[in-house]
Short mmCIF file of N, CA and C in Angstrom, two decimals:
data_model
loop_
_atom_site.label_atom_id
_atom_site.label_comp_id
_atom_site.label_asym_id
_atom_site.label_seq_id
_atom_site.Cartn_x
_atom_site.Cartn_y
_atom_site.Cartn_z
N UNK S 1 -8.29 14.90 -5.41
CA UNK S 1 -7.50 13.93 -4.65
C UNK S 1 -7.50 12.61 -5.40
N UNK S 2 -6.58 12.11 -5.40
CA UNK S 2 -6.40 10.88 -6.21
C UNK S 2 -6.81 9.43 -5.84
N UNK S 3 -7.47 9.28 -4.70
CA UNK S 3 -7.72 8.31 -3.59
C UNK S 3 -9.36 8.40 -4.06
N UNK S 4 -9.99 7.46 -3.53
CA UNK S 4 -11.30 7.50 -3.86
C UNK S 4 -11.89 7.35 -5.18
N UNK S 5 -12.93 7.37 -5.45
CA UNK S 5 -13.65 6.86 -6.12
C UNK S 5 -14.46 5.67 -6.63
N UNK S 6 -14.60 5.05 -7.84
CA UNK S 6 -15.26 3.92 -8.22
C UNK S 6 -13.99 3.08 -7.94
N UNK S 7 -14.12 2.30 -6.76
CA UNK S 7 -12.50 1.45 -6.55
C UNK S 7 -11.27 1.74 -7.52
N UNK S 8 -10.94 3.37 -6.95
CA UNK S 8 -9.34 3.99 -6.97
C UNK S 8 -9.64 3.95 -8.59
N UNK S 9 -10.81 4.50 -9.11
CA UNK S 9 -10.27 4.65 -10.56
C UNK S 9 -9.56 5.77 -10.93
N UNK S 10 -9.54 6.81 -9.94
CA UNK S 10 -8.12 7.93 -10.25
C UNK S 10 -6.98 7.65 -10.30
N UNK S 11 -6.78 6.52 -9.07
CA UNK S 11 -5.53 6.05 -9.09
C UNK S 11 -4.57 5.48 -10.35
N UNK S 12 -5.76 4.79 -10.20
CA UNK S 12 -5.92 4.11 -11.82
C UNK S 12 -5.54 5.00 -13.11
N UNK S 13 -6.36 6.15 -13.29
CA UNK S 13 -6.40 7.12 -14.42
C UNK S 13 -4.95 7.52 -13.88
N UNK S 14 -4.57 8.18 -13.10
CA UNK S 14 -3.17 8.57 -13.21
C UNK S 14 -2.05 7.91 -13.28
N UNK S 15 -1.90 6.57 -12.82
CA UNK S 15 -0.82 5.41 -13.03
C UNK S 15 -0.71 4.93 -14.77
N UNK S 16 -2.00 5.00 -15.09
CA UNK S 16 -1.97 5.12 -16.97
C UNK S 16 -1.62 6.36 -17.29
N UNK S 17 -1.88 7.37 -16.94
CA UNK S 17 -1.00 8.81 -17.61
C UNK S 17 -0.05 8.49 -17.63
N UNK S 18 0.84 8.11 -16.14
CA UNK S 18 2.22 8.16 -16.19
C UNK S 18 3.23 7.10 -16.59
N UNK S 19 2.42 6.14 -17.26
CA UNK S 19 2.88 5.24 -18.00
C UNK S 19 3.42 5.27 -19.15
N UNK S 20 2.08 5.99 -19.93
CA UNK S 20 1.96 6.51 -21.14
C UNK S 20 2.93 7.86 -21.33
N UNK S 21 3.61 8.08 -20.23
CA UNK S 21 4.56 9.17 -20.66
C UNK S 21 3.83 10.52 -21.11
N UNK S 22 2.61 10.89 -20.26
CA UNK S 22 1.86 12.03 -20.89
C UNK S 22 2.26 13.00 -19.82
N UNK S 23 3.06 14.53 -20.65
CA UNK S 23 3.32 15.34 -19.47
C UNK S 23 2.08 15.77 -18.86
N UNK S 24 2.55 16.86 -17.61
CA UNK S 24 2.05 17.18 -16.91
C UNK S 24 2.28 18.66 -16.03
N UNK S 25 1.30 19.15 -15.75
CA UNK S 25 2.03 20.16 -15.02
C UNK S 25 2.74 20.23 -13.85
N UNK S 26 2.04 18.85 -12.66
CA UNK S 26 2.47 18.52 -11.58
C UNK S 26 3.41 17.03 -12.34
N UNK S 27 4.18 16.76 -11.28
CA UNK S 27 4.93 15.60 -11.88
C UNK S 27 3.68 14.23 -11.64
N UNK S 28 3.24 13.52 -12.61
CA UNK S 28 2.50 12.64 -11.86
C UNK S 28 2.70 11.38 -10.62
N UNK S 29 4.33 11.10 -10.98
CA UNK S 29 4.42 10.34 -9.88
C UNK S 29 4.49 11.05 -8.22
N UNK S 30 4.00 12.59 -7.82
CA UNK S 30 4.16 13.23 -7.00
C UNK S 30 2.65 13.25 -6.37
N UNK S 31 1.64 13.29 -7.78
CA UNK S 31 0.24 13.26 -7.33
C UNK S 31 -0.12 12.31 -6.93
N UNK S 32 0.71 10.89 -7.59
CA UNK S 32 -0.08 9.36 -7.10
C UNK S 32 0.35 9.18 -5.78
N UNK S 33 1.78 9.46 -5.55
CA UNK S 33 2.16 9.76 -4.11
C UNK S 33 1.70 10.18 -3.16
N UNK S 34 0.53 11.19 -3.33
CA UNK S 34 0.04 11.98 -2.18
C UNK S 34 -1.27 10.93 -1.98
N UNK S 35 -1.58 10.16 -3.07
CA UNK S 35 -2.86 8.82 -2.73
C UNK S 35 -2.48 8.07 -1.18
N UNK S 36 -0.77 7.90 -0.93
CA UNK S 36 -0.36 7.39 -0.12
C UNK S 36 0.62 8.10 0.99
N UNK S 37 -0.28 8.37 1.93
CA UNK S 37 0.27 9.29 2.81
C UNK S 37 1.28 8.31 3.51
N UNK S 38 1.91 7.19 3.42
CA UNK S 38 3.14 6.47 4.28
C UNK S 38 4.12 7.32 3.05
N UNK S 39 4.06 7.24 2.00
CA UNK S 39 5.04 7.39 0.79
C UNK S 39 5.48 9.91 1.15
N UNK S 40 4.29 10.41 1.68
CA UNK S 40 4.29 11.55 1.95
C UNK S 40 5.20 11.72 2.63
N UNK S 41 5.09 11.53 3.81
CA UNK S 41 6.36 11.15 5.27
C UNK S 41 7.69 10.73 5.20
N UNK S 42 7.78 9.71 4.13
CA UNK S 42 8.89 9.32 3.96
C UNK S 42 9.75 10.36 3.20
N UNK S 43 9.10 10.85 2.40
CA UNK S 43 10.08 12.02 1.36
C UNK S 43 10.19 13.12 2.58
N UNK S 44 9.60 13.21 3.53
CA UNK S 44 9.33 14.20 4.39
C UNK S 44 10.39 14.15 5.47
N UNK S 45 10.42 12.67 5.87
CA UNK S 45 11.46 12.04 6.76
C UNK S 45 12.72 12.31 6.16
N UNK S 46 13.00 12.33 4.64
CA UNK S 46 14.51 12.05 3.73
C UNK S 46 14.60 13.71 4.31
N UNK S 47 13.77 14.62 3.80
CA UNK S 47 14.16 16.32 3.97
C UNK S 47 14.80 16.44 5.86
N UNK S 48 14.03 15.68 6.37
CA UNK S 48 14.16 15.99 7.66
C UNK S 48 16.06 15.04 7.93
N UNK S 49 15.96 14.39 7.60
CA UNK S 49 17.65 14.24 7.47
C UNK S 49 18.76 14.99 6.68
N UNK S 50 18.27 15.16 5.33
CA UNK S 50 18.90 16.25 5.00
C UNK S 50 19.53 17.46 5.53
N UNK S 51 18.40 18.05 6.75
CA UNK S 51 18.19 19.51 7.05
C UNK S 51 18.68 19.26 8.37
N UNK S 52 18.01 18.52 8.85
CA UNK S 52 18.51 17.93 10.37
C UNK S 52 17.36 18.07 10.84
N UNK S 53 17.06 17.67 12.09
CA UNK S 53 15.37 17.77 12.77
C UNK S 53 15.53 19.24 13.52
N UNK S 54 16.06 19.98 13.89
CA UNK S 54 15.89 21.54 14.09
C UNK S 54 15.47 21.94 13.11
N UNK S 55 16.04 22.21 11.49
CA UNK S 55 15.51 23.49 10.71
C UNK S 55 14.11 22.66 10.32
N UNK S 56 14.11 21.31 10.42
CA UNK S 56 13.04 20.62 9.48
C UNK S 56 11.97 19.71 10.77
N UNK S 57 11.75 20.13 11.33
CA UNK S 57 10.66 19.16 12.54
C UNK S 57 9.56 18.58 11.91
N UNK S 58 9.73 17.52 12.19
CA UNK S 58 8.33 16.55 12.20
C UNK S 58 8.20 16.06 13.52
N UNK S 59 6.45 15.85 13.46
CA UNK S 59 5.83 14.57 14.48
C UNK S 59 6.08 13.70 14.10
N UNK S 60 6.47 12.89 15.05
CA UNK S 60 7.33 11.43 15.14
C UNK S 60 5.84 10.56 14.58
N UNK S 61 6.07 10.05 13.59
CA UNK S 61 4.75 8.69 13.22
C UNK S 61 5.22 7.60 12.87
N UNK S 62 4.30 6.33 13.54
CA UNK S 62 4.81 5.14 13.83
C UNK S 62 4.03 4.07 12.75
N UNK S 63 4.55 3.07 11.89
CA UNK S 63 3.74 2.18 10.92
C UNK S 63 3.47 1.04 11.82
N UNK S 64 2.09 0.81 11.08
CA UNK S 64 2.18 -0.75 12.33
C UNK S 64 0.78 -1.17 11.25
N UNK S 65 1.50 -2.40 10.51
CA UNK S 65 1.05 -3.20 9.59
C UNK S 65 -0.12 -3.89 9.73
N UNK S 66 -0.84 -4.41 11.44
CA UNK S 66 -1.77 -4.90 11.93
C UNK S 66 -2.55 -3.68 12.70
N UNK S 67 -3.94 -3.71 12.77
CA UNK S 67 -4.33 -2.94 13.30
C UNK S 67 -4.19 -2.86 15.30
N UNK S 68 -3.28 -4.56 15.31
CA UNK S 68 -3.26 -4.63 16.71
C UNK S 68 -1.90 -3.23 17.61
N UNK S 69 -0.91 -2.66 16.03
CA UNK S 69 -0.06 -2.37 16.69
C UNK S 69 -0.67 -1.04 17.21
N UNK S 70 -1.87 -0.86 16.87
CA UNK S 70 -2.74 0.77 16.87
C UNK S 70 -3.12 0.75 18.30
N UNK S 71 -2.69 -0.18 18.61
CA UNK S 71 -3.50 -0.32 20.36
C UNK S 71 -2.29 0.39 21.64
N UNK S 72 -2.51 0.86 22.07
CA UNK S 72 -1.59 0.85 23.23
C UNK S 72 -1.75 0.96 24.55
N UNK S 73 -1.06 0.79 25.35
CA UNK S 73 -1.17 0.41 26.78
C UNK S 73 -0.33 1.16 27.44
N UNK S 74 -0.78 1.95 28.88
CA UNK S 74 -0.31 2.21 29.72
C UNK S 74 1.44 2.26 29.77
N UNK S 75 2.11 2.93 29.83
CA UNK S 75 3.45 2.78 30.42
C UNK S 75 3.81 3.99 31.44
#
């Protein structure tokens, strides 16, 4: 997984691969992508328009930039 380590030095190691133009077997900008699961969803969200939300369903997920928007209340 590309997340973790000595403060994101994978991240790190793979953003210099793919700089350096070094192939790969996976595409690397696909692996650094999966470091960031908002960036996952979104390519996930594009298929789900593509396809339409019948052939392609997702759970609806909501961003919320402050941890206050994580809160919710009664309705």
């Amino acid at each position: 997984e590309p997340a973790g380590g000595a403060a994101g030095a994978p991240r790190r190691l793979l953003l210099g691969l793919h700089l350096g133009g070094v192939p790969g077997s996976d595409p690397l900008p696909a692996a650094f992508g999966f470091a960031h699961p908002p960036c996952v969803f979104a390519q996930l969200a594009r298929l789900q328009r593509e396809l339409g939300p019948e052939a392609f369903p997702l759970v609806p997920q909501r961003f919320c930039n402050r941890p206050r928007g994580l809160v919710s209340t009664g309705t």
